[in-house]
Short mmCIF file of C-alpha atoms in Angstrom, two decimals:
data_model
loop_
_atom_site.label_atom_id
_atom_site.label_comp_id
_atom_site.label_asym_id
_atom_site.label_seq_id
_atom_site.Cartn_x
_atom_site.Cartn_y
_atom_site.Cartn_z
CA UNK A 488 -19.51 69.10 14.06
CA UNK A 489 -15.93 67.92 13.03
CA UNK A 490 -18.47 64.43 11.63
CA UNK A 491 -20.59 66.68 9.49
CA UNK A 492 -17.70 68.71 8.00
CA UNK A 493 -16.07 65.33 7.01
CA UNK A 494 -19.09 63.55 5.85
CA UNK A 495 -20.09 66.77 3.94
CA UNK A 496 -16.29 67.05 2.48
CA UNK A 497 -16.53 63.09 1.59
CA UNK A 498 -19.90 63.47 -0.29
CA UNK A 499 -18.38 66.57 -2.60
CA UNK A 500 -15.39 64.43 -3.34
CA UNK A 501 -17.79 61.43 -4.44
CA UNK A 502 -20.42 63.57 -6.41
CA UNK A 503 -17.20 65.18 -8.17
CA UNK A 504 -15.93 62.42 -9.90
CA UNK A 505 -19.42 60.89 -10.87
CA UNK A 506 -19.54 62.97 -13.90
CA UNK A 507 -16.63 60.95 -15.08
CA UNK A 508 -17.51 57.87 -14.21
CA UNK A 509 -21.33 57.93 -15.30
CA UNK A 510 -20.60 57.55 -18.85
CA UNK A 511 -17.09 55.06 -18.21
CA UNK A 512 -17.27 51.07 -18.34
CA UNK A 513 -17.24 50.70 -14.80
CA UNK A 514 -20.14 51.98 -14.37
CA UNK A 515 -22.28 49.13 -13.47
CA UNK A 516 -25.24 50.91 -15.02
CA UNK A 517 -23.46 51.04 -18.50
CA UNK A 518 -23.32 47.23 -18.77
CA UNK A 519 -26.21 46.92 -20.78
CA UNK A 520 -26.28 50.15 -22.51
CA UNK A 521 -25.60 50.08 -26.59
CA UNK A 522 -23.02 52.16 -27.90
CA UNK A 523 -22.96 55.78 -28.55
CA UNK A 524 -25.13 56.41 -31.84
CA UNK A 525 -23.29 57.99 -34.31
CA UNK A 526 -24.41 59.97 -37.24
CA UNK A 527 -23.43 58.68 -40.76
CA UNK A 528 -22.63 60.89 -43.70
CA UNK A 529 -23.06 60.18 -46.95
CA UNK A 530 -20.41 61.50 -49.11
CA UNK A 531 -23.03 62.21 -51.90
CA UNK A 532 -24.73 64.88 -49.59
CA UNK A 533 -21.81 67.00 -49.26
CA UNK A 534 -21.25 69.58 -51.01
CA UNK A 535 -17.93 71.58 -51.92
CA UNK A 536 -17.23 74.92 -50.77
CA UNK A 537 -16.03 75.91 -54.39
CA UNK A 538 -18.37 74.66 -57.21
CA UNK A 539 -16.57 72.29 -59.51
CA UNK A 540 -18.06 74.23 -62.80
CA UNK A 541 -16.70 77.39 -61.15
CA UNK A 542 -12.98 78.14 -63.43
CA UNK A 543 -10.59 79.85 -60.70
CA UNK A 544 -7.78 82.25 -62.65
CA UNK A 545 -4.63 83.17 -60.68
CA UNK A 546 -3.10 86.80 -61.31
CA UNK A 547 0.52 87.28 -61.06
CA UNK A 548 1.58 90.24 -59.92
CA UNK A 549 5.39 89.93 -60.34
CA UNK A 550 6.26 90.90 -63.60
CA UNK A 551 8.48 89.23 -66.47
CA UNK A 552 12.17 89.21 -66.07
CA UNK A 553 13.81 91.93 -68.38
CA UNK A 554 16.39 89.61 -69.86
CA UNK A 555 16.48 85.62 -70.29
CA UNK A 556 20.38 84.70 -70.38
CA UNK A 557 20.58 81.14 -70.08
CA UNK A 558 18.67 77.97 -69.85
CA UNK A 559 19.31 74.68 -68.98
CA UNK A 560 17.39 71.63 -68.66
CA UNK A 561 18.91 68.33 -66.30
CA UNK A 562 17.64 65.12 -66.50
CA UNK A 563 17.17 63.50 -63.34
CA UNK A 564 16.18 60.45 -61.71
CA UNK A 565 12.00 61.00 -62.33
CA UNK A 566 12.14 63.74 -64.21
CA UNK A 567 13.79 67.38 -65.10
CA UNK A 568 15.27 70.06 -63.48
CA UNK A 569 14.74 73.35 -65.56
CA UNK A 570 17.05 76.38 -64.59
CA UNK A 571 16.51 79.85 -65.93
CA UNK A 572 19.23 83.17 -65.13
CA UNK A 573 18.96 86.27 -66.43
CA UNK A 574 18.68 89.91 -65.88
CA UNK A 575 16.54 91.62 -63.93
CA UNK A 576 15.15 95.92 -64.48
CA UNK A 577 16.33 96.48 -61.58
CA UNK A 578 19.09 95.07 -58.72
CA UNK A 579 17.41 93.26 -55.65
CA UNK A 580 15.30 91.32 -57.61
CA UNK A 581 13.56 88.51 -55.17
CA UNK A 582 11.06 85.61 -55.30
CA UNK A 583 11.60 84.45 -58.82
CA UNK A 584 9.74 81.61 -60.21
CA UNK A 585 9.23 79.50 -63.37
CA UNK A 586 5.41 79.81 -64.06
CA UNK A 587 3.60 77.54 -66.59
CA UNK A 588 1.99 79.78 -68.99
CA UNK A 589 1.03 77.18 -71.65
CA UNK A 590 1.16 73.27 -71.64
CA UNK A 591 0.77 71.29 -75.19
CA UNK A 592 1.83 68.31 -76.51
CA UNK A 593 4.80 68.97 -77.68
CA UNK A 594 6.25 71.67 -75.51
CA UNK A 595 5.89 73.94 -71.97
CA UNK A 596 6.31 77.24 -71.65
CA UNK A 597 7.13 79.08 -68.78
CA UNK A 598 7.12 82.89 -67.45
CA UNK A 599 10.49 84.04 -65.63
CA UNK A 600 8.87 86.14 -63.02
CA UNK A 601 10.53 87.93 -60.01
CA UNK A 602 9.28 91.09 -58.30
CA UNK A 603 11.25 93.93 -59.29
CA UNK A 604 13.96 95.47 -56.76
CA UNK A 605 14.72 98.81 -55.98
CA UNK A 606 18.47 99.43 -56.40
CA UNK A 607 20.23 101.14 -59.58
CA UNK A 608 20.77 98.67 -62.66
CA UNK A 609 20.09 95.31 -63.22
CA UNK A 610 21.01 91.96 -61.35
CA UNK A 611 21.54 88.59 -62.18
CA UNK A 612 18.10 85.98 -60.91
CA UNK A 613 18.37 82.65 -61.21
CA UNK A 614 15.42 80.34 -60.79
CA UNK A 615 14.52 76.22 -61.17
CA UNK A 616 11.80 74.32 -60.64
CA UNK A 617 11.06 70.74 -60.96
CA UNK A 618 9.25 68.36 -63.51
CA UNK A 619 8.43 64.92 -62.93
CA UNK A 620 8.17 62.62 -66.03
CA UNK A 621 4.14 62.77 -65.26
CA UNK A 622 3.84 66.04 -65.46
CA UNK A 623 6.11 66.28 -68.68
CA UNK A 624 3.99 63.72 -70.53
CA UNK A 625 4.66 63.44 -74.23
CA UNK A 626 6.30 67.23 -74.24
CA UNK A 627 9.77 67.45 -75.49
CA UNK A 628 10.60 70.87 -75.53
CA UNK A 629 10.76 73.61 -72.23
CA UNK A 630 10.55 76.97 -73.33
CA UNK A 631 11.14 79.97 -71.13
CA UNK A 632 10.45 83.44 -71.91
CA UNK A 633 11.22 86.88 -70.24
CA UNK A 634 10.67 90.37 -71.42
CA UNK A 635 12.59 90.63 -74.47
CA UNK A 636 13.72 86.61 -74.95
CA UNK A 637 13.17 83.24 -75.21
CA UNK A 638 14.69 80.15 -75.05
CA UNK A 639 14.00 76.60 -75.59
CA UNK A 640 15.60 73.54 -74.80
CA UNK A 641 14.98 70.04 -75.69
CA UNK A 642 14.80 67.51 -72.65
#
């Protein structure tokens, strides 16, 4: 009996690993067997999720800064650094952002946007954002507006 038990333990513990090992190198049966065929895509068959005619508009929620106060625009190494402060409707004014609103030739303009806080009178935001010399191109002048303002600046 205690022969059986082990010979039937034995056997389980072979069978078990034979699932790994069938499709392994050391299988001897694998020695002539090709490799695994694998399906090949054609990049011309695949087809984007979004259409590329399809125009996709963003909506900004956050709404124009009340007051533009100063603007300044830092050359760097690559490009500019543009910084916009002013004054918000409201105090606790948060997630402010330069937003490109028009690019030309000559000149980019940018939204100050922030969402609006809650407290009594306004505070002071202050926002930058980067331009490489790429994304400049052949424009000269940065102009921000707000609510009531705008400024430019020549880079």
């Amino acid at each position: 009996m205690a022969r059986l038990i082990c010979l039937m333990v034995a056997t389980a513990l072979l069978l078990g690993g034979c699932a790994r090992i069938s499709e392994s190198r050391f299988n001897p049966l694998n020695i002539f067997r090709s490799e695994e065929e694998r399906a090949v895509i054609d990049p011309a068959d695949i087809r984007p999720l979004v259409p590329p005619d399809r125009v996709v508009q963003t909506v900004e929620a956050r709404p124009l800064v009340s007051q533009l106060a100063e603007l300044e625009v830092t050359p760097t190494i690559g490009g500019v650094i543009v910084r916009a402060s002013g004054t918000a409707s409201a105090s606790g004014a948060f997630s402010a952002q330069l937003t490109t609103r028009a690019v030309s030739s000559d000149v980019i303009e940018l939204d100050f946007r922030a969402f609006q806080g809650t407290g009594p009178g306004g505070g002071r935001v202050t926002a930058a954002r980067f331009f490489s010399d790429e994304e400049l191109g052949s424009a000269r002048t940065i102009s921000v507006r707000s609510a009531t303002n705008s400024l430019s600046r020549r880079r």
